[in-house]
Short mmCIF file of C-alpha atoms in Angstrom, two decimals:
data_model
loop_
_atom_site.label_atom_id
_atom_site.label_comp_id
_atom_site.label_asym_id
_atom_site.label_seq_id
_atom_site.Cartn_x
_atom_site.Cartn_y
_atom_site.Cartn_z
CA UNK A 1254 -3.96 -19.90 2.26
CA UNK A 1255 -4.11 -16.12 1.80
CA UNK A 1256 -7.87 -16.28 1.21
CA UNK A 1257 -8.40 -18.31 4.40
CA UNK A 1258 -6.32 -15.90 6.45
CA UNK A 1259 -8.18 -12.92 5.02
CA UNK A 1260 -11.55 -14.54 5.83
CA UNK A 1261 -10.53 -15.23 9.43
CA UNK A 1262 -9.31 -11.67 9.89
CA UNK A 1263 -12.54 -10.25 8.44
CA UNK A 1264 -14.55 -12.35 10.90
CA UNK A 1265 -12.34 -11.27 13.79
CA UNK A 1266 -12.77 -7.53 13.21
CA UNK A 1267 -16.47 -7.65 12.23
CA UNK A 1268 -17.72 -6.90 15.81
CA UNK A 1269 -15.50 -3.79 15.89
CA UNK A 1270 -16.89 -2.21 12.74
CA UNK A 1271 -19.40 0.62 12.99
CA UNK A 1272 -22.15 -0.12 10.48
CA UNK A 1273 -22.65 2.85 8.14
CA UNK A 1274 -25.85 4.69 9.00
CA UNK A 1275 -26.10 3.25 12.51
CA UNK A 1276 -26.53 5.33 15.65
CA UNK A 1277 -23.71 4.72 18.13
CA UNK A 1278 -23.78 4.96 21.89
CA UNK A 1279 -20.28 4.07 23.09
CA UNK A 1280 -21.32 3.03 26.59
CA UNK A 1281 -24.07 0.78 25.23
CA UNK A 1282 -22.54 -0.63 22.03
CA UNK A 1283 -18.83 -1.17 22.72
CA UNK A 1284 -17.13 -2.70 25.76
CA UNK A 1285 -13.60 -1.34 26.37
CA UNK A 1286 -12.64 -4.65 28.06
CA UNK A 1287 -13.81 -6.97 25.27
CA UNK A 1288 -11.11 -9.51 24.32
CA UNK A 1289 -12.86 -12.09 22.10
CA UNK A 1290 -12.17 -15.07 24.45
CA UNK A 1291 -8.41 -14.76 23.92
CA UNK A 1292 -5.72 -14.85 26.57
CA UNK A 1293 -2.53 -12.82 26.45
CA UNK A 1294 -0.33 -15.69 25.19
CA UNK A 1295 -2.71 -16.30 22.26
CA UNK A 1296 -2.83 -12.57 21.67
CA UNK A 1297 0.94 -12.24 21.42
CA UNK A 1298 1.06 -15.04 18.85
CA UNK A 1299 -1.71 -13.42 16.81
CA UNK A 1300 0.05 -10.05 16.92
CA UNK A 1301 3.29 -11.65 15.69
CA UNK A 1302 1.46 -13.21 12.75
CA UNK A 1303 -0.30 -9.94 11.99
CA UNK A 1304 3.00 -8.07 11.93
CA UNK A 1305 4.43 -10.74 9.60
CA UNK A 1306 1.52 -10.28 7.21
CA UNK A 1307 2.00 -6.51 7.21
CA UNK A 1308 5.68 -7.04 6.40
CA UNK A 1309 4.58 -9.34 3.55
CA UNK A 1310 2.10 -6.90 2.01
CA UNK A 1311 3.95 -3.60 2.45
CA UNK A 1312 6.66 -4.20 -0.20
CA UNK A 1313 3.98 -5.32 -2.64
CA UNK A 1314 2.06 -2.11 -1.99
CA UNK A 1315 5.23 -0.08 -2.62
CA UNK A 1316 6.20 -2.02 -5.76
CA UNK A 1317 2.75 -1.72 -7.32
CA UNK A 1318 2.80 2.05 -6.64
CA UNK A 1319 -0.95 2.43 -7.27
CA UNK A 1320 -2.63 2.61 -3.86
CA UNK A 1321 -1.79 4.49 -0.66
CA UNK A 1322 -3.12 3.87 2.85
CA UNK A 1323 -4.05 6.48 5.47
CA UNK A 1324 -4.46 5.21 9.05
CA UNK A 1325 -6.32 7.57 11.42
CA UNK A 1326 -5.84 6.81 15.13
CA UNK A 1327 -8.14 8.56 17.60
CA UNK A 1328 -8.26 8.12 21.36
CA UNK A 1329 -8.48 10.01 24.59
CA UNK A 1330 -5.28 10.72 26.53
CA UNK A 1331 -3.48 7.50 27.60
CA UNK A 1332 -5.52 5.56 25.05
CA UNK A 1333 -2.42 3.76 23.72
CA UNK A 1334 -1.90 5.41 20.34
CA UNK A 1335 1.91 5.56 20.56
CA UNK A 1336 2.26 1.96 21.73
CA UNK A 1337 -0.09 0.75 19.01
CA UNK A 1338 1.96 2.47 16.32
CA UNK A 1339 5.23 1.15 17.75
CA UNK A 1340 4.10 -2.49 17.95
CA UNK A 1341 1.91 -2.78 14.86
CA UNK A 1342 4.36 -1.04 12.52
CA UNK A 1343 7.43 -2.82 13.92
CA UNK A 1344 7.87 -5.14 10.94
CA UNK A 1345 7.48 -2.51 8.22
CA UNK A 1346 10.14 -0.72 6.22
CA UNK A 1347 10.36 2.81 7.72
CA UNK A 1348 10.93 4.24 4.24
CA UNK A 1349 7.33 3.43 3.35
CA UNK A 1350 5.65 4.57 6.57
CA UNK A 1351 5.27 8.12 7.87
CA UNK A 1352 3.72 9.01 11.22
CA UNK A 1353 2.31 12.51 11.77
CA UNK A 1354 1.23 13.82 15.17
CA UNK A 1355 -1.06 16.83 15.20
CA UNK A 1356 -0.75 19.18 18.14
CA UNK A 1357 -2.14 22.71 18.59
CA UNK A 1358 -2.41 24.30 15.11
CA UNK A 1359 0.18 26.91 14.15
CA UNK A 1360 -0.62 30.44 12.96
CA UNK A 1361 0.01 29.33 9.37
CA UNK A 1362 -2.37 26.37 9.75
CA UNK A 1363 -5.07 28.59 11.25
CA UNK A 1364 -4.87 30.78 8.14
CA UNK A 1365 -6.21 27.87 6.02
CA UNK A 1366 -9.31 25.68 5.99
CA UNK A 1367 -9.55 23.07 8.75
CA UNK A 1368 -8.47 20.18 6.49
CA UNK A 1369 -5.43 21.92 5.02
CA UNK A 1370 -2.81 20.82 7.51
CA UNK A 1371 -3.97 17.19 7.26
CA UNK A 1372 -3.97 17.18 3.46
CA UNK A 1373 -0.29 18.17 3.51
CA UNK A 1374 0.61 14.92 5.30
CA UNK A 1375 -1.29 12.46 3.12
CA UNK A 1376 0.60 9.39 1.85
CA UNK A 1377 2.04 9.02 -1.62
CA UNK A 1378 1.05 6.03 -3.75
CA UNK A 1379 2.74 2.92 -2.39
CA UNK A 1380 3.11 4.43 1.10
CA UNK A 1381 1.32 4.20 4.45
CA UNK A 1382 0.68 7.34 6.49
CA UNK A 1383 -0.39 7.20 10.13
CA UNK A 1384 -2.17 10.15 11.73
CA UNK A 1385 -1.63 10.15 15.50
CA UNK A 1386 -4.79 12.16 16.09
CA UNK A 1387 -6.31 13.32 12.84
CA UNK A 1388 -8.77 15.63 11.12
CA UNK A 1389 -11.38 14.27 13.54
CA UNK A 1390 -9.93 16.54 16.21
CA UNK A 1391 -11.91 19.25 14.37
CA UNK A 1392 -15.20 17.67 15.50
CA UNK A 1393 -13.97 16.41 18.88
CA UNK A 1394 -11.64 18.75 20.78
CA UNK A 1395 -12.91 21.76 18.84
CA UNK A 1396 -16.48 20.78 19.65
CA UNK A 1397 -15.84 20.21 23.37
CA UNK A 1398 -13.74 23.38 23.61
CA UNK A 1399 -15.46 25.84 21.31
CA UNK A 1400 -13.00 28.59 22.23
CA UNK A 1401 -10.66 26.73 19.84
CA UNK A 1402 -13.20 27.35 17.10
CA UNK A 1403 -12.98 31.08 17.77
CA UNK A 1404 -9.24 31.00 16.99
CA UNK A 1405 -9.95 29.64 13.51
CA UNK A 1406 -11.28 33.08 12.49
CA UNK A 1407 -14.16 31.72 10.44
CA UNK A 1408 -16.52 34.15 8.66
CA UNK A 1409 -20.00 34.52 10.23
CA UNK A 1410 -21.82 32.35 7.63
CA UNK A 1411 -19.51 29.43 8.49
CA UNK A 1412 -20.54 29.68 12.15
CA UNK A 1413 -24.28 29.47 11.57
CA UNK A 1414 -26.20 26.60 13.26
CA UNK A 1415 -25.38 23.15 11.91
CA UNK A 1416 -21.60 23.64 11.73
CA UNK A 1417 -20.85 20.14 13.04
CA UNK A 1418 -23.15 18.43 10.54
CA UNK A 1419 -21.50 20.44 7.77
CA UNK A 1420 -18.07 19.36 8.97
CA UNK A 1421 -19.16 15.73 9.05
CA UNK A 1422 -20.34 16.08 5.45
CA UNK A 1423 -17.11 17.82 4.40
CA UNK A 1424 -15.00 15.11 6.03
CA UNK A 1425 -17.04 12.35 4.37
CA UNK A 1426 -16.71 14.04 0.99
CA UNK A 1427 -12.96 14.48 1.44
CA UNK A 1428 -12.48 10.82 2.38
CA UNK A 1429 -14.62 9.76 -0.57
CA UNK A 1430 -12.39 11.85 -2.84
CA UNK A 1431 -9.32 10.10 -1.41
CA UNK A 1432 -10.70 6.58 -1.81
CA UNK A 1433 -11.90 7.35 -5.34
CA UNK A 1434 -8.30 8.21 -6.17
CA UNK A 1435 -6.79 5.06 -4.72
CA UNK A 1436 -6.04 6.11 -1.12
CA UNK A 1437 -7.69 3.80 1.38
CA UNK A 1438 -8.73 5.39 4.70
CA UNK A 1439 -8.46 3.20 7.83
CA UNK A 1440 -10.11 4.72 10.92
CA UNK A 1441 -9.46 3.25 14.38
CA UNK A 1442 -10.86 4.59 17.63
CA UNK A 1443 -9.15 3.19 20.73
CA UNK A 1444 -12.01 2.95 23.22
CA UNK A 1445 -10.66 3.41 26.75
CA UNK A 1446 -12.70 3.23 29.95
CA UNK A 1447 -12.61 6.04 32.48
CA UNK A 1448 -11.19 3.77 35.20
CA UNK A 1449 -8.42 2.42 32.96
CA UNK A 1450 -7.43 5.96 32.04
CA UNK A 1451 -7.21 6.82 35.76
CA UNK A 1452 -4.93 3.82 36.39
CA UNK A 1453 -2.64 4.76 33.52
CA UNK A 1454 -2.33 8.34 34.76
CA UNK A 1455 -1.35 7.02 38.20
CA UNK A 1456 1.26 4.80 36.56
CA UNK A 1457 2.75 7.84 34.84
CA UNK A 1458 3.06 9.55 38.21
CA UNK A 1459 4.43 6.55 40.13
CA UNK A 1460 7.00 5.27 37.62
CA UNK A 1461 9.97 7.63 37.10
CA UNK A 1462 10.52 6.43 33.55
CA UNK A 1463 6.95 7.50 32.72
CA UNK A 1464 6.94 10.87 34.47
CA UNK A 1465 7.69 12.64 31.20
CA UNK A 1466 4.37 11.41 29.81
CA UNK A 1467 2.28 12.95 32.55
CA UNK A 1468 0.55 16.28 32.11
CA UNK A 1469 -1.72 17.93 34.68
CA UNK A 1470 -3.78 19.19 31.74
CA UNK A 1471 -4.68 15.56 30.92
CA UNK A 1472 -6.19 15.15 34.37
CA UNK A 1473 -8.15 18.39 34.04
CA UNK A 1474 -9.50 17.14 30.70
CA UNK A 1475 -11.18 14.24 32.52
CA UNK A 1476 -13.76 16.76 33.72
CA UNK A 1477 -15.13 16.72 30.17
CA UNK A 1478 -15.41 12.94 29.98
CA UNK A 1479 -19.15 12.88 29.29
CA UNK A 1480 -18.84 15.63 26.68
CA UNK A 1481 -16.18 13.64 24.87
CA UNK A 1482 -18.25 10.46 24.98
CA UNK A 1483 -21.15 12.28 23.31
CA UNK A 1484 -18.83 13.86 20.74
CA UNK A 1485 -17.26 10.47 19.92
CA UNK A 1486 -20.63 8.74 19.67
CA UNK A 1487 -22.01 11.34 17.27
CA UNK A 1488 -18.82 11.41 15.21
CA UNK A 1489 -18.86 7.61 14.80
CA UNK A 1490 -22.53 7.68 13.80
CA UNK A 1491 -22.09 10.43 11.21
CA UNK A 1492 -18.76 9.49 9.61
CA UNK A 1493 -18.61 5.69 9.46
CA UNK A 1494 -19.19 5.22 5.73
CA UNK A 1495 -19.08 2.35 3.27
CA UNK A 1496 -15.84 3.68 1.76
CA UNK A 1497 -14.21 4.60 5.11
CA UNK A 1498 -15.78 2.77 8.08
CA UNK A 1499 -14.81 3.25 11.70
CA UNK A 1500 -13.47 0.42 13.88
CA UNK A 1501 -13.95 0.79 17.64
CA UNK A 1502 -11.07 -1.12 19.26
CA UNK A 1503 -11.35 -2.12 22.95
CA UNK A 1504 -8.32 -0.43 24.52
CA UNK A 1505 -8.35 -1.41 28.20
CA UNK A 1506 -6.03 -4.32 27.38
CA UNK A 1507 -3.12 -2.97 25.38
CA UNK A 1508 -2.15 -6.35 23.92
CA UNK A 1509 -5.66 -6.89 22.54
CA UNK A 1510 -5.89 -3.35 21.15
CA UNK A 1511 -2.67 -3.94 19.21
CA UNK A 1512 -3.98 -7.20 17.75
CA UNK A 1513 -7.16 -5.48 16.61
CA UNK A 1514 -5.32 -2.54 15.04
CA UNK A 1515 -2.99 -4.91 13.17
CA UNK A 1516 -5.95 -6.99 11.99
CA UNK A 1517 -7.80 -3.94 10.65
CA UNK A 1518 -4.74 -2.81 8.72
CA UNK A 1519 -4.04 -6.31 7.37
CA UNK A 1520 -7.67 -6.55 6.29
CA UNK A 1521 -7.29 -3.30 4.33
CA UNK A 1522 -4.17 -4.54 2.55
CA UNK A 1523 -5.71 -7.91 1.68
CA UNK A 1524 -8.68 -6.06 0.19
CA UNK A 1525 -6.29 -4.01 -1.97
CA UNK A 1526 -4.34 -7.21 -2.79
CA UNK A 1527 -1.29 -5.42 -4.23
CA UNK A 1528 0.84 -7.39 -6.72
CA UNK A 1529 4.41 -7.13 -7.88
CA UNK A 1530 4.52 -5.71 -11.43
CA UNK A 1531 5.19 -8.13 -14.31
CA UNK A 1532 7.80 -7.34 -16.97
CA UNK A 1533 7.50 -7.59 -20.77
CA UNK A 1534 9.29 -10.13 -22.95
CA UNK A 1535 11.67 -7.39 -24.07
CA UNK A 1536 12.46 -6.48 -20.45
CA UNK A 1537 13.05 -10.15 -19.61
CA UNK A 1538 15.51 -10.32 -22.50
CA UNK A 1539 17.34 -7.33 -21.08
CA UNK A 1540 17.44 -9.03 -17.68
CA UNK A 1541 19.05 -12.11 -19.23
CA UNK A 1542 21.60 -9.96 -21.05
CA UNK A 1543 22.45 -8.25 -17.77
CA UNK A 1544 22.77 -11.67 -16.11
CA UNK A 1545 25.27 -12.86 -18.75
CA UNK A 1546 27.29 -9.70 -18.36
CA UNK A 1547 27.38 -10.08 -14.57
CA UNK A 1548 28.35 -13.74 -14.85
CA UNK A 1549 31.33 -12.79 -17.07
CA UNK A 1550 32.47 -10.50 -14.25
CA UNK A 1551 32.60 -13.36 -11.74
CA UNK A 1552 35.99 -14.04 -10.06
CA UNK A 1553 38.05 -16.32 -12.30
CA UNK A 1554 35.87 -15.78 -15.37
CA UNK A 1555 37.39 -14.53 -18.65
CA UNK A 1556 35.92 -11.02 -19.12
CA UNK A 1557 36.69 -11.21 -22.86
CA UNK A 1558 34.94 -14.52 -23.38
CA UNK A 1559 31.85 -14.28 -25.54
CA UNK A 1560 28.57 -15.69 -24.41
CA UNK A 1561 28.36 -19.36 -25.49
CA UNK A 1562 24.73 -19.18 -26.51
CA UNK A 1563 25.33 -16.00 -28.50
CA UNK A 1564 28.41 -17.52 -30.24
CA UNK A 1565 26.58 -20.72 -31.11
CA UNK A 1566 23.67 -18.79 -32.54
CA UNK A 1567 26.03 -16.62 -34.62
CA UNK A 1568 27.85 -19.66 -36.02
CA UNK A 1569 24.60 -21.35 -36.93
CA UNK A 1570 23.45 -18.23 -38.72
CA UNK A 1571 26.72 -17.98 -40.65
CA UNK A 1572 26.54 -21.62 -41.68
CA UNK A 1573 22.99 -21.23 -42.88
CA UNK A 1574 23.89 -18.14 -44.88
CA UNK A 1575 26.92 -19.88 -46.41
CA UNK A 1576 24.80 -22.84 -47.51
CA UNK A 1577 22.22 -20.59 -49.09
CA UNK A 1578 24.91 -18.62 -50.92
CA UNK A 1579 26.51 -21.82 -52.28
CA UNK A 1580 23.24 -23.13 -53.67
CA UNK A 1581 22.43 -19.81 -55.24
CA UNK A 1582 25.89 -19.70 -56.89
CA UNK A 1583 25.50 -23.16 -58.42
CA UNK A 1584 22.08 -22.34 -59.80
CA UNK A 1585 23.37 -19.09 -61.34
CA UNK A 1586 26.32 -20.90 -62.99
CA UNK A 1587 24.03 -23.55 -64.45
CA UNK A 1588 21.71 -20.96 -65.97
CA UNK A 1589 24.69 -19.11 -67.44
CA UNK A 1590 26.07 -22.32 -69.06
CA UNK A 1591 22.70 -23.15 -70.55
CA UNK A 1592 22.49 -19.71 -72.14
CA UNK A 1593 25.98 -20.07 -73.67
CA UNK A 1594 25.06 -23.46 -75.15
CA UNK A 1595 21.92 -22.01 -76.68
CA UNK A 1596 23.90 -19.16 -78.24
CA UNK A 1597 26.37 -21.63 -79.78
CA UNK A 1598 23.61 -23.64 -81.42
CA UNK A 1599 22.01 -20.50 -82.75
CA UNK A 1600 25.36 -19.56 -84.38
CA UNK A 1601 25.54 -22.95 -86.11
CA UNK A 1602 28.40 -24.16 -84.08
CA UNK A 1603 28.38 -27.60 -82.59
CA UNK A 1604 30.69 -27.80 -79.70
CA UNK A 1605 33.00 -30.70 -79.46
CA UNK A 1606 32.41 -33.50 -77.03
CA UNK A 1607 35.24 -32.43 -74.79
CA UNK A 1608 35.05 -28.73 -75.42
CA UNK A 1609 34.42 -26.40 -72.46
CA UNK A 1610 31.03 -25.45 -73.86
CA UNK A 1611 29.99 -29.11 -74.09
CA UNK A 1612 31.14 -29.82 -70.57
CA UNK A 1613 29.27 -26.78 -69.31
CA UNK A 1614 26.09 -27.76 -71.15
CA UNK A 1615 26.28 -31.25 -69.70
CA UNK A 1616 26.67 -29.84 -66.18
CA UNK A 1617 23.65 -27.59 -66.74
CA UNK A 1618 21.51 -30.52 -67.92
CA UNK A 1619 22.52 -32.62 -64.92
CA UNK A 1620 21.81 -29.79 -62.49
CA UNK A 1621 18.39 -29.15 -64.00
CA UNK A 1622 17.47 -32.82 -63.89
CA UNK A 1623 18.58 -33.12 -60.30
CA UNK A 1624 16.53 -30.16 -59.26
CA UNK A 1625 13.42 -31.62 -60.95
CA UNK A 1626 13.79 -34.96 -59.19
CA UNK A 1627 14.30 -33.32 -55.82
CA UNK A 1628 16.26 -34.74 -52.91
CA UNK A 1629 16.17 -38.49 -52.37
#
């Protein structure tokens, strides 16, 4: 069953995957309104099943404590990152999931290399970390607004021509380092159309409960729409690798975007296939001992009562030891009697028929004969 589910999920997300080495043009290659012939009711059912599978795999990932998962979510403003995180991660244990949102870098962060602040928020083994915006901001926002690059106080050689290609290479190398060490990198770009973004901004203005989400700066950023599309297209082309591919998720329909994001994450976990650890025979014995002790503490049980299996085994051992000791004692006595009889003959004494020596000699002869014949 698990293999069939995994195969269906892999087929479902295949059209979203950016083939490593391919050249991407977002407007040409990916439709923000694509929905794979599903309707919303079907989508809600698929999302529910995806969340259930994530809830099934997460404790196995934590128990195995070998792999970690990093989820990178990128999108333009109003792309649906927060809603995707809220719905897709709803069935997971919060203790094993950490979400990090990266805003304008602090003075401390600017005093380090551009990957430093992201490396500090990587997951531990057994955990899932979600980056709400990620290290890819360094080749998106920083590229569109190069005044941000000036604030990073880079030395002149670092600013020579080709800086973006170098950053692509450095990001690829960093992600390869992570995957080589057991940390899977899941990269999802929520692909929103310009018109859908406009409608969502209007909704934030018109609905009082959404006013807090609105920022005039977001509207001003729409002036750079074409620049962002070029930056995204080049980023996807240069950094979708075999070990950390990009998935371009159609985001105009929120319900479909959430299904796709869940499917990509489930696919990653099924590829890892985490297992609960097995215990040794010695550990299983300790578990049974603990069980017996807990059972003796049950209401109404005699806390002083010994374990029946243990008592039975002890009695059997004692009986066996007693039997062995008795046989050994008889054999020793017979040998001793035979030696005494031999000494008497050597001294020229013939013991009487009813004398103790004669009786002992007779017993020794009978014992020896019985032992030669063996049991009947």
